[in-house]
């Protein structure tokens, strides 16, 4: 027994060290296998996300494309014929952390609130740049030679790392345009024709113009509000207000997003009867009378999904996956179930116009528009006036009408009427073109017909409302970069500056919006400075009752990036005004003022010194604690700039 015990002890003792070694090797191999599989899994997950929110779509697709380029590297790691060392596993773990960060951000851009992503676009871009940095650093730190990675894969990864470093330095001017569009919508109090056009255009930019889009966004905003728990009340209210504007245009019922459930209005009329969820069209949330199946296997009301396809969508609204084809197959089984349920519960299904009636209605509208377009060129003044007014109203109603009017040849005669001596005809024509320009294809058609010089002529000499809507039309058309150049070369900047200085409040706002958008072009920025834009902008800052401080500061931020612009606005009184806004302005005022001061100070330290003399330091410190996300970043950058200049008192 003693010998057995000794044998067990000796055997155990000798085998113990070997056992620990085996266990440790097994653990390393398991960890090696896990980290490689997790790297592959992160890339495969993002590859399945599908579409992204329009505001970050370009960056998302670029990031996903670069992540996919790492798959050959991971395949070679899988095929290694030796264990990976602890140090090598640590490097791969750092890469895994960077990919997980990327996956979380891509998921947010895939399914998060579109309004939040637009409002916080700059903060989201900072997150992208942080990921670019982290990915680039971790890829540079990988021991490729020790891991035995092939030269081909190594060169591909090194090229990707270089692309990531370059991507960090780029900005997208379209995001700036989007931010300005949102600022305009938030700042307007009146309800006129041009305002609805701007809100509608913004809804199209954000993909928030269908009922299904808006219902999904409502849920996303509600979840975001609960998640933030009142941390950013100002931006929360902005999102709720804008979402309700989109709903109003779409004909939806406005709801209290935070407290009330999202209940379709058409279901409230029958509270005692619960309609089975599968009987409701996912787009309208109404009970279906003619259900059809799309390629994804999802069923929709025929009319609703056909409208979705007619709007150039090629995805399933519910699953978001791209459809292999757009054929619709009648769902006879579901239709029978709906009919049986309706009879059993004495539920009256809604009656709809027959396809023949709908086709007849569409034909009547086409004929009406063709007749109106023909009357635009008639010789009778009253006939022209009635026709152009009716086209103005039709172009305001919906996107389909705008396409119909353009396809019916309505744009050329409308452009010709801009030079007509009758002021009301001019006003109706320029406003109709403003409405038509909401459609991107129409923007090009309108410019191609030579409308921009004619619109500028109306801007100079038309009635008050015609001048205002001319400025709004120039803004809408100049969303396209080629049209920005046409407006500048057609001498459109000086009359916009004049409207900014001497127009009504509406006129000033329209001019500010157009000038901001046009000044994204370098040549137009120079033209605006030469036209004397700085003086009226400074007047807007001094007259706070106009409520245009943020617009003025946003344009001044663009002007401050130009040497001539800095010279024009480089006054001590202006720096003092910026400090006042940083001290006591609204959160948005502080954000814009800090941005302008940072632009000035980054190019000339005398602006920083002047701001310090006006007591900006303590207000910047307060802003880093309680400002908006963007304001906090700008304030922190200013404090760092002051620290480097050793100018902090």
PDB file of N, CA and C in Angstrom, residues 129-226:
ATOM      1  N   UNK A 129     -13.641  58.225 -37.117  1.00  0.00           N
ATOM      2  CA  UNK A 129     -12.217  58.548 -37.174  1.00  0.00           C
ATOM      3  C   UNK A 129     -11.454  57.865 -36.043  1.00  0.00           C
ATOM      4  N   UNK A 130     -12.080  57.735 -34.885  1.00  0.00           N
ATOM      5  CA  UNK A 130     -11.446  57.005 -33.780  1.00  0.00           C
ATOM      6  C   UNK A 130     -11.210  55.545 -34.165  1.00  0.00           C
ATOM      7  N   UNK A 131     -12.195  54.957 -34.815  1.00  0.00           N
ATOM      8  CA  UNK A 131     -12.056  53.566 -35.265  1.00  0.00           C
ATOM      9  C   UNK A 131     -10.991  53.453 -36.348  1.00  0.00           C
ATOM     10  N   UNK A 132     -10.956  54.433 -37.273  1.00  0.00           N
ATOM     11  CA  UNK A 132      -9.909  54.419 -38.294  1.00  0.00           C
ATOM     12  C   UNK A 132      -8.526  54.403 -37.636  1.00  0.00           C
ATOM     13  N   UNK A 133      -8.367  55.273 -36.629  1.00  0.00           N
ATOM     14  CA  UNK A 133      -7.081  55.338 -35.913  1.00  0.00           C
ATOM     15  C   UNK A 133      -6.739  54.010 -35.254  1.00  0.00           C
ATOM     16  N   UNK A 134      -7.723  53.465 -34.523  1.00  0.00           N
ATOM     17  CA  UNK A 134      -7.474  52.240 -33.755  1.00  0.00           C
ATOM     18  C   UNK A 134      -7.173  51.065 -34.683  1.00  0.00           C
ATOM     19  N   UNK A 135      -7.928  50.940 -35.770  1.00  0.00           N
ATOM     20  CA  UNK A 135      -7.678  49.862 -36.726  1.00  0.00           C
ATOM     21  C   UNK A 135      -6.302  50.003 -37.365  1.00  0.00           C
ATOM     22  N   UNK A 136      -5.963  51.233 -37.752  1.00  0.00           N
ATOM     23  CA  UNK A 136      -4.677  51.470 -38.389  1.00  0.00           C
ATOM     24  C   UNK A 136      -3.525  51.114 -37.457  1.00  0.00           C
ATOM     25  N   UNK A 137      -3.614  51.535 -36.198  1.00  0.00           N
ATOM     26  CA  UNK A 137      -2.554  51.253 -35.228  1.00  0.00           C
ATOM     27  C   UNK A 137      -2.420  49.762 -34.954  1.00  0.00           C
ATOM     28  N   UNK A 138      -3.557  49.083 -34.766  1.00  0.00           N
ATOM     29  CA  UNK A 138      -3.487  47.647 -34.448  1.00  0.00           C
ATOM     30  C   UNK A 138      -2.963  46.846 -35.635  1.00  0.00           C
ATOM     31  N   UNK A 139      -3.319  47.264 -36.854  1.00  0.00           N
ATOM     32  CA  UNK A 139      -2.806  46.569 -38.037  1.00  0.00           C
ATOM     33  C   UNK A 139      -1.307  46.798 -38.205  1.00  0.00           C
ATOM     34  N   UNK A 140      -0.862  48.015 -37.886  1.00  0.00           N
ATOM     35  CA  UNK A 140       0.577  48.305 -37.978  1.00  0.00           C
ATOM     36  C   UNK A 140       1.375  47.497 -36.959  1.00  0.00           C
ATOM     37  N   UNK A 141       0.755  47.178 -35.817  1.00  0.00           N
ATOM     38  CA  UNK A 141       1.457  46.473 -34.734  1.00  0.00           C
ATOM     39  C   UNK A 141       1.510  44.961 -34.922  1.00  0.00           C
ATOM     40  N   UNK A 142       0.774  44.419 -35.898  1.00  0.00           N
ATOM     41  CA  UNK A 142       0.757  42.968 -36.071  1.00  0.00           C
ATOM     42  C   UNK A 142       2.128  42.452 -36.521  1.00  0.00           C
ATOM     43  N   UNK A 143       2.644  41.383 -35.914  1.00  0.00           N
ATOM     44  CA  UNK A 143       3.947  40.812 -36.311  1.00  0.00           C
ATOM     45  C   UNK A 143       3.788  39.881 -37.521  1.00  0.00           C
ATOM     46  N   UNK A 144       3.669  40.463 -38.705  1.00  0.00           N
ATOM     47  CA  UNK A 144       3.364  39.685 -39.905  1.00  0.00           C
ATOM     48  C   UNK A 144       4.425  38.620 -40.192  1.00  0.00           C
ATOM     49  N   UNK A 145       5.723  39.002 -40.049  1.00  0.00           N
ATOM     50  CA  UNK A 145       6.792  38.052 -40.364  1.00  0.00           C
ATOM     51  C   UNK A 145       6.781  36.871 -39.406  1.00  0.00           C
ATOM     52  N   UNK A 146       6.597  37.166 -38.105  1.00  0.00           N
ATOM     53  CA  UNK A 146       6.569  36.087 -37.117  1.00  0.00           C
ATOM     54  C   UNK A 146       5.375  35.162 -37.343  1.00  0.00           C
ATOM     55  N   UNK A 147       4.264  35.735 -37.774  1.00  0.00           N
ATOM     56  CA  UNK A 147       3.067  34.927 -38.024  1.00  0.00           C
ATOM     57  C   UNK A 147       3.143  34.167 -39.350  1.00  0.00           C
ATOM     58  N   UNK A 148       4.134  34.524 -40.164  1.00  0.00           N
ATOM     59  CA  UNK A 148       4.277  33.836 -41.445  1.00  0.00           C
ATOM     60  C   UNK A 148       3.237  34.242 -42.472  1.00  0.00           C
ATOM     61  N   UNK A 149       2.769  35.501 -42.403  1.00  0.00           N
ATOM     62  CA  UNK A 149       1.763  35.991 -43.346  1.00  0.00           C
ATOM     63  C   UNK A 149       2.416  36.232 -44.706  1.00  0.00           C
ATOM     64  N   UNK A 150       1.756  35.850 -45.764  1.00  0.00           N
ATOM     65  CA  UNK A 150       2.310  36.001 -47.114  1.00  0.00           C
ATOM     66  C   UNK A 150       2.495  37.475 -47.466  1.00  0.00           C
ATOM     67  N   UNK A 151       3.444  37.738 -48.367  1.00  0.00           N
ATOM     68  CA  UNK A 151       3.722  39.123 -48.767  1.00  0.00           C
ATOM     69  C   UNK A 151       2.504  39.767 -49.419  1.00  0.00           C
ATOM     70  N   UNK A 152       1.766  38.995 -50.195  1.00  0.00           N
ATOM     71  CA  UNK A 152       0.591  39.536 -50.887  1.00  0.00           C
ATOM     72  C   UNK A 152      -0.451  40.053 -49.898  1.00  0.00           C
ATOM     73  N   UNK A 153      -0.756  39.220 -48.882  1.00  0.00           N
ATOM     74  CA  UNK A 153      -1.740  39.627 -47.873  1.00  0.00           C
ATOM     75  C   UNK A 153      -1.203  40.785 -47.045  1.00  0.00           C
ATOM     76  N   UNK A 154       0.074  40.737 -46.705  1.00  0.00           N
ATOM     77  CA  UNK A 154       0.682  41.815 -45.918  1.00  0.00           C
ATOM     78  C   UNK A 154       0.589  43.146 -46.661  1.00  0.00           C
ATOM     79  N   UNK A 155       0.896  43.141 -47.958  1.00  0.00           N
ATOM     80  CA  UNK A 155       0.812  44.374 -48.754  1.00  0.00           C
ATOM     81  C   UNK A 155      -0.618  44.894 -48.815  1.00  0.00           C
ATOM     82  N   UNK A 156      -1.593  43.992 -48.921  1.00  0.00           N
ATOM     83  CA  UNK A 156      -2.999  44.388 -48.981  1.00  0.00           C
ATOM     84  C   UNK A 156      -3.434  45.043 -47.682  1.00  0.00           C
ATOM     85  N   UNK A 157      -3.009  44.473 -46.550  1.00  0.00           N
ATOM     86  CA  UNK A 157      -3.378  45.031 -45.252  1.00  0.00           C
ATOM     87  C   UNK A 157      -2.677  46.367 -45.016  1.00  0.00           C
ATOM     88  N   UNK A 158      -1.416  46.480 -45.424  1.00  0.00           N
ATOM     89  CA  UNK A 158      -0.694  47.745 -45.263  1.00  0.00           C
ATOM     90  C   UNK A 158      -1.336  48.852 -46.096  1.00  0.00           C
ATOM     91  N   UNK A 159      -1.799  48.498 -47.308  1.00  0.00           N
ATOM     92  CA  UNK A 159      -2.502  49.475 -48.144  1.00  0.00           C
ATOM     93  C   UNK A 159      -3.794  49.917 -47.476  1.00  0.00           C
ATOM     94  N   UNK A 160      -4.519  48.973 -46.873  1.00  0.00           N
ATOM     95  CA  UNK A 160      -5.753  49.306 -46.174  1.00  0.00           C
ATOM     96  C   UNK A 160      -5.482  50.237 -44.999  1.00  0.00           C
ATOM     97  N   UNK A 161      -4.405  49.974 -44.269  1.00  0.00           N
ATOM     98  CA  UNK A 161      -4.040  50.826 -43.134  1.00  0.00           C
ATOM     99  C   UNK A 161      -3.755  52.253 -43.597  1.00  0.00           C
ATOM    100  N   UNK A 162      -3.081  52.380 -44.750  1.00  0.00           N
ATOM    101  CA  UNK A 162      -2.810  53.704 -45.309  1.00  0.00           C
ATOM    102  C   UNK A 162      -4.110  54.411 -45.687  1.00  0.00           C
ATOM    103  N   UNK A 163      -5.050  53.661 -46.277  1.00  0.00           N
ATOM    104  CA  UNK A 163      -6.352  54.240 -46.639  1.00  0.00           C
ATOM    105  C   UNK A 163      -7.100  54.731 -45.409  1.00  0.00           C
ATOM    106  N   UNK A 164      -6.998  54.006 -44.316  1.00  0.00           N
ATOM    107  CA  UNK A 164      -7.667  54.406 -43.073  1.00  0.00           C
ATOM    108  C   UNK A 164      -7.101  55.725 -42.557  1.00  0.00           C
ATOM    109  N   UNK A 165      -5.791  55.882 -42.662  1.00  0.00           N
ATOM    110  CA  UNK A 165      -5.183  57.136 -42.192  1.00  0.00           C
ATOM    111  C   UNK A 165      -5.624  58.308 -43.066  1.00  0.00           C
ATOM    112  N   UNK A 166      -5.748  58.064 -44.376  1.00  0.00           N
ATOM    113  CA  UNK A 166      -6.205  59.134 -45.274  1.00  0.00           C
ATOM    114  C   UNK A 166      -7.672  59.469 -45.028  1.00  0.00           C
ATOM    115  N   UNK A 167      -8.485  58.444 -44.780  1.00  0.00           N
ATOM    116  CA  UNK A 167      -9.928  58.650 -44.572  1.00  0.00           C
ATOM    117  C   UNK A 167     -10.184  59.534 -43.372  1.00  0.00           C
ATOM    118  N   UNK A 168      -9.318  59.461 -42.385  1.00  0.00           N
ATOM    119  CA  UNK A 168      -9.501  60.243 -41.163  1.00  0.00           C
ATOM    120  C   UNK A 168      -9.479  61.735 -41.451  1.00  0.00           C
ATOM    121  N   UNK A 169      -8.794  62.132 -42.515  1.00  0.00           N
ATOM    122  CA  UNK A 169      -8.604  63.562 -42.792  1.00  0.00           C
ATOM    123  C   UNK A 169      -9.689  64.146 -43.681  1.00  0.00           C
ATOM    124  N   UNK A 170     -10.564  63.300 -44.218  1.00  0.00           N
ATOM    125  CA  UNK A 170     -11.573  63.778 -45.172  1.00  0.00           C
ATOM    126  C   UNK A 170     -12.865  64.178 -44.486  1.00  0.00           C
ATOM    127  N   UNK A 171     -13.560  65.157 -45.086  1.00  0.00           N
ATOM    128  CA  UNK A 171     -14.905  65.530 -44.635  1.00  0.00           C
ATOM    129  C   UNK A 171     -15.829  65.534 -45.843  1.00  0.00           C
ATOM    130  N   UNK A 172     -17.114  65.452 -45.591  1.00  0.00           N
ATOM    131  CA  UNK A 172     -18.108  65.374 -46.665  1.00  0.00           C
ATOM    132  C   UNK A 172     -18.977  66.619 -46.631  1.00  0.00           C
ATOM    133  N   UNK A 173     -18.895  67.451 -47.681  1.00  0.00           N
ATOM    134  CA  UNK A 173     -19.655  68.703 -47.677  1.00  0.00           C
ATOM    135  C   UNK A 173     -21.161  68.456 -47.679  1.00  0.00           C
ATOM    136  N   UNK A 174     -21.598  67.307 -48.180  1.00  0.00           N
ATOM    137  CA  UNK A 174     -23.032  67.025 -48.186  1.00  0.00           C
ATOM    138  C   UNK A 174     -23.578  66.960 -46.766  1.00  0.00           C
ATOM    139  N   UNK A 175     -22.776  66.511 -45.821  1.00  0.00           N
ATOM    140  CA  UNK A 175     -23.207  66.476 -44.428  1.00  0.00           C
ATOM    141  C   UNK A 175     -23.426  67.892 -43.896  1.00  0.00           C
ATOM    142  N   UNK A 176     -22.589  68.827 -44.339  1.00  0.00           N
ATOM    143  CA  UNK A 176     -22.755  70.224 -43.922  1.00  0.00           C
ATOM    144  C   UNK A 176     -24.066  70.764 -44.477  1.00  0.00           C
ATOM    145  N   UNK A 177     -24.356  70.429 -45.738  1.00  0.00           N
ATOM    146  CA  UNK A 177     -25.614  70.874 -46.341  1.00  0.00           C
ATOM    147  C   UNK A 177     -26.805  70.314 -45.574  1.00  0.00           C
ATOM    148  N   UNK A 178     -26.712  69.064 -45.187  1.00  0.00           N
ATOM    149  CA  UNK A 178     -27.794  68.433 -44.437  1.00  0.00           C
ATOM    150  C   UNK A 178     -27.993  69.139 -43.103  1.00  0.00           C
ATOM    151  N   UNK A 179     -26.892  69.448 -42.425  1.00  0.00           N
ATOM    152  CA  UNK A 179     -26.979  70.144 -41.133  1.00  0.00           C
ATOM    153  C   UNK A 179     -27.646  71.505 -41.293  1.00  0.00           C
ATOM    154  N   UNK A 180     -27.326  72.202 -42.384  1.00  0.00           N
ATOM    155  CA  UNK A 180     -27.932  73.510 -42.612  1.00  0.00           C
ATOM    156  C   UNK A 180     -29.412  73.366 -42.916  1.00  0.00           C
ATOM    157  N   UNK A 181     -29.781  72.358 -43.680  1.00  0.00           N
ATOM    158  CA  UNK A 181     -31.189  72.090 -43.960  1.00  0.00           C
ATOM    159  C   UNK A 181     -31.965  71.904 -42.656  1.00  0.00           C
ATOM    160  N   UNK A 182     -31.394  71.138 -41.732  1.00  0.00           N
ATOM    161  CA  UNK A 182     -32.067  70.886 -40.460  1.00  0.00           C
ATOM    162  C   UNK A 182     -32.171  72.168 -39.639  1.00  0.00           C
ATOM    163  N   UNK A 183     -31.114  72.976 -39.684  1.00  0.00           N
ATOM    164  CA  UNK A 183     -31.145  74.233 -38.945  1.00  0.00           C
ATOM    165  C   UNK A 183     -32.256  75.145 -39.460  1.00  0.00           C
ATOM    166  N   UNK A 184     -32.418  75.171 -40.779  1.00  0.00           N
ATOM    167  CA  UNK A 184     -33.467  76.001 -41.380  1.00  0.00           C
ATOM    168  C   UNK A 184     -34.842  75.532 -40.916  1.00  0.00           C
ATOM    169  N   UNK A 185     -35.061  74.229 -40.927  1.00  0.00           N
ATOM    170  CA  UNK A 185     -36.363  73.684 -40.529  1.00  0.00           C
ATOM    171  C   UNK A 185     -36.654  74.006 -39.066  1.00  0.00           C
ATOM    172  N   UNK A 186     -35.653  73.887 -38.206  1.00  0.00           N
ATOM    173  CA  UNK A 186     -35.873  74.148 -36.783  1.00  0.00           C
ATOM    174  C   UNK A 186     -36.132  75.626 -36.508  1.00  0.00           C
ATOM    175  N   UNK A 187     -35.530  76.503 -37.337  1.00  0.00           N
ATOM    176  CA  UNK A 187     -35.612  77.929 -37.030  1.00  0.00           C
ATOM    177  C   UNK A 187     -36.870  78.589 -37.571  1.00  0.00           C
ATOM    178  N   UNK A 188     -37.576  77.923 -38.493  1.00  0.00           N
ATOM    179  CA  UNK A 188     -38.735  78.566 -39.113  1.00  0.00           C
ATOM    180  C   UNK A 188     -39.993  78.406 -38.266  1.00  0.00           C
ATOM    181  N   UNK A 189     -40.732  79.509 -38.118  1.00  0.00           N
ATOM    182  CA  UNK A 189     -41.981  79.498 -37.346  1.00  0.00           C
ATOM    183  C   UNK A 189     -43.206  79.575 -38.251  1.00  0.00           C
ATOM    184  N   UNK A 190     -43.025  80.103 -39.462  1.00  0.00           N
ATOM    185  CA  UNK A 190     -44.173  80.298 -40.341  1.00  0.00           C
ATOM    186  C   UNK A 190     -44.458  79.053 -41.156  1.00  0.00           C
ATOM    187  N   UNK A 191     -45.659  78.988 -41.702  1.00  0.00           N
ATOM    188  CA  UNK A 191     -46.088  77.801 -42.448  1.00  0.00           C
ATOM    189  C   UNK A 191     -46.437  78.205 -43.870  1.00  0.00           C
ATOM    190  N   UNK A 192     -45.439  78.444 -44.682  1.00  0.00           N
ATOM    191  CA  UNK A 192     -45.698  78.856 -46.051  1.00  0.00           C
ATOM    192  C   UNK A 192     -45.221  77.792 -47.011  1.00  0.00           C
ATOM    193  N   UNK A 193     -45.425  78.055 -48.269  1.00  0.00           N
ATOM    194  CA  UNK A 193     -45.173  77.055 -49.301  1.00  0.00           C
ATOM    195  C   UNK A 193     -43.729  76.555 -49.285  1.00  0.00           C
ATOM    196  N   UNK A 194     -42.772  77.478 -49.219  1.00  0.00           N
ATOM    197  CA  UNK A 194     -41.365  77.082 -49.294  1.00  0.00           C
ATOM    198  C   UNK A 194     -40.960  76.234 -48.100  1.00  0.00           C
ATOM    199  N   UNK A 195     -41.554  76.489 -46.909  1.00  0.00           N
ATOM    200  CA  UNK A 195     -41.199  75.729 -45.719  1.00  0.00           C
ATOM    201  C   UNK A 195     -41.554  74.258 -45.900  1.00  0.00           C
ATOM    202  N   UNK A 196     -42.748  74.010 -46.413  1.00  0.00           N
ATOM    203  CA  UNK A 196     -43.171  72.632 -46.626  1.00  0.00           C
ATOM    204  C   UNK A 196     -42.234  71.942 -47.614  1.00  0.00           C
ATOM    205  N   UNK A 197     -41.804  72.691 -48.613  1.00  0.00           N
ATOM    206  CA  UNK A 197     -40.891  72.123 -49.601  1.00  0.00           C
ATOM    207  C   UNK A 197     -39.571  71.724 -48.950  1.00  0.00           C
ATOM    208  N   UNK A 198     -39.070  72.566 -48.055  1.00  0.00           N
ATOM    209  CA  UNK A 198     -37.797  72.265 -47.393  1.00  0.00           C
ATOM    210  C   UNK A 198     -37.949  71.056 -46.477  1.00  0.00           C
ATOM    211  N   UNK A 199     -39.049  70.992 -45.721  1.00  0.00           N
ATOM    212  CA  UNK A 199     -39.278  69.842 -44.840  1.00  0.00           C
ATOM    213  C   UNK A 199     -39.401  68.567 -45.663  1.00  0.00           C
ATOM    214  N   UNK A 200     -40.105  68.665 -46.789  1.00  0.00           N
ATOM    215  CA  UNK A 200     -40.294  67.490 -47.645  1.00  0.00           C
ATOM    216  C   UNK A 200     -38.959  67.036 -48.224  1.00  0.00           C
ATOM    217  N   UNK A 201     -38.138  67.996 -48.640  1.00  0.00           N
ATOM    218  CA  UNK A 201     -36.818  67.652 -49.180  1.00  0.00           C
ATOM    219  C   UNK A 201     -35.954  66.990 -48.110  1.00  0.00           C
ATOM    220  N   UNK A 202     -36.035  67.512 -46.890  1.00  0.00           N
ATOM    221  CA  UNK A 202     -35.251  66.939 -45.795  1.00  0.00           C
ATOM    222  C   UNK A 202     -35.708  65.516 -45.493  1.00  0.00           C
ATOM    223  N   UNK A 203     -37.027  65.291 -45.521  1.00  0.00           N
ATOM    224  CA  UNK A 203     -37.545  63.947 -45.300  1.00  0.00           C
ATOM    225  C   UNK A 203     -37.035  62.975 -46.346  1.00  0.00           C
ATOM    226  N   UNK A 204     -36.918  63.456 -47.578  1.00  0.00           N
ATOM    227  CA  UNK A 204     -36.405  62.606 -48.656  1.00  0.00           C
ATOM    228  C   UNK A 204     -34.929  62.304 -48.435  1.00  0.00           C
ATOM    229  N   UNK A 205     -34.165  63.310 -48.001  1.00  0.00           N
ATOM    230  CA  UNK A 205     -32.738  63.098 -47.737  1.00  0.00           C
ATOM    231  C   UNK A 205     -32.510  62.064 -46.642  1.00  0.00           C
ATOM    232  N   UNK A 206     -33.396  62.085 -45.628  1.00  0.00           N
ATOM    233  CA  UNK A 206     -33.223  61.189 -44.485  1.00  0.00           C
ATOM    234  C   UNK A 206     -33.961  59.870 -44.666  1.00  0.00           C
ATOM    235  N   UNK A 207     -34.605  59.681 -45.825  1.00  0.00           N
ATOM    236  CA  UNK A 207     -35.434  58.489 -46.040  1.00  0.00           C
ATOM    237  C   UNK A 207     -36.520  58.378 -44.978  1.00  0.00           C
ATOM    238  N   UNK A 208     -37.186  59.491 -44.704  1.00  0.00           N
ATOM    239  CA  UNK A 208     -38.289  59.535 -43.736  1.00  0.00           C
ATOM    240  C   UNK A 208     -39.515  60.155 -44.408  1.00  0.00           C
ATOM    241  N   UNK A 209     -39.937  59.558 -45.514  1.00  0.00           N
ATOM    242  CA  UNK A 209     -41.071  60.127 -46.241  1.00  0.00           C
ATOM    243  C   UNK A 209     -42.170  59.112 -46.509  1.00  0.00           C
ATOM    244  N   UNK A 210     -42.030  57.870 -46.012  1.00  0.00           N
ATOM    245  CA  UNK A 210     -43.121  56.900 -46.127  1.00  0.00           C
ATOM    246  C   UNK A 210     -43.644  56.578 -44.730  1.00  0.00           C
ATOM    247  N   UNK A 211     -44.855  56.074 -44.689  1.00  0.00           N
ATOM    248  CA  UNK A 211     -45.474  55.751 -43.398  1.00  0.00           C
ATOM    249  C   UNK A 211     -44.660  54.691 -42.662  1.00  0.00           C
ATOM    250  N   UNK A 212     -44.192  53.695 -43.398  1.00  0.00           N
ATOM    251  CA  UNK A 212     -43.404  52.638 -42.764  1.00  0.00           C
ATOM    252  C   UNK A 212     -42.109  53.199 -42.173  1.00  0.00           C
ATOM    253  N   UNK A 213     -41.423  54.059 -42.947  1.00  0.00           N
ATOM    254  CA  UNK A 213     -40.199  54.691 -42.439  1.00  0.00           C
ATOM    255  C   UNK A 213     -40.466  55.438 -41.145  1.00  0.00           C
ATOM    256  N   UNK A 214     -41.566  56.191 -41.117  1.00  0.00           N
ATOM    257  CA  UNK A 214     -41.866  57.043 -39.965  1.00  0.00           C
ATOM    258  C   UNK A 214     -42.271  56.226 -38.748  1.00  0.00           C
ATOM    259  N   UNK A 215     -42.939  55.103 -38.956  1.00  0.00           N
ATOM    260  CA  UNK A 215     -43.308  54.258 -37.817  1.00  0.00           C
ATOM    261  C   UNK A 215     -42.060  53.609 -37.203  1.00  0.00           C
ATOM    262  N   UNK A 216     -41.152  53.157 -38.058  1.00  0.00           N
ATOM    263  CA  UNK A 216     -39.902  52.579 -37.562  1.00  0.00           C
ATOM    264  C   UNK A 216     -39.088  53.645 -36.829  1.00  0.00           C
ATOM    265  N   UNK A 217     -39.048  54.866 -37.390  1.00  0.00           N
ATOM    266  CA  UNK A 217     -38.297  55.951 -36.754  1.00  0.00           C
ATOM    267  C   UNK A 217     -38.902  56.340 -35.413  1.00  0.00           C
ATOM    268  N   UNK A 218     -40.230  56.294 -35.312  1.00  0.00           N
ATOM    269  CA  UNK A 218     -40.892  56.616 -34.043  1.00  0.00           C
ATOM    270  C   UNK A 218     -40.418  55.683 -32.940  1.00  0.00           C
ATOM    271  N   UNK A 219     -40.347  54.402 -33.240  1.00  0.00           N
ATOM    272  CA  UNK A 219     -39.879  53.425 -32.251  1.00  0.00           C
ATOM    273  C   UNK A 219     -38.413  53.687 -31.907  1.00  0.00           C
ATOM    274  N   UNK A 220     -37.599  53.980 -32.931  1.00  0.00           N
ATOM    275  CA  UNK A 220     -36.174  54.227 -32.694  1.00  0.00           C
ATOM    276  C   UNK A 220     -35.961  55.462 -31.826  1.00  0.00           C
ATOM    277  N   UNK A 221     -36.735  56.530 -32.088  1.00  0.00           N
ATOM    278  CA  UNK A 221     -36.604  57.753 -31.284  1.00  0.00           C
ATOM    279  C   UNK A 221     -37.045  57.502 -29.849  1.00  0.00           C
ATOM    280  N   UNK A 222     -38.157  56.769 -29.683  1.00  0.00           N
ATOM    281  CA  UNK A 222     -38.631  56.480 -28.328  1.00  0.00           C
ATOM    282  C   UNK A 222     -37.576  55.681 -27.538  1.00  0.00           C
ATOM    283  N   UNK A 223     -37.001  54.680 -28.177  1.00  0.00           N
ATOM    284  CA  UNK A 223     -35.972  53.885 -27.499  1.00  0.00           C
ATOM    285  C   UNK A 223     -34.757  54.734 -27.148  1.00  0.00           C
ATOM    286  N   UNK A 224     -34.401  55.642 -28.059  1.00  0.00           N
ATOM    287  CA  UNK A 224     -33.257  56.512 -27.813  1.00  0.00           C
ATOM    288  C   UNK A 224     -33.518  57.447 -26.637  1.00  0.00           C
ATOM    289  N   UNK A 225     -34.741  58.008 -26.582  1.00  0.00           N
ATOM    290  CA  UNK A 225     -35.093  58.915 -25.492  1.00  0.00           C
ATOM    291  C   UNK A 225     -35.012  58.193 -24.152  1.00  0.00           C
ATOM    292  N   UNK A 226     -35.524  56.975 -24.110  1.00  0.00           N
ATOM    293  CA  UNK A 226     -35.456  56.199 -22.861  1.00  0.00           C
ATOM    294  C   UNK A 226     -34.021  55.863 -22.495  1.00  0.00           C
TER     295      UNK A 226
END
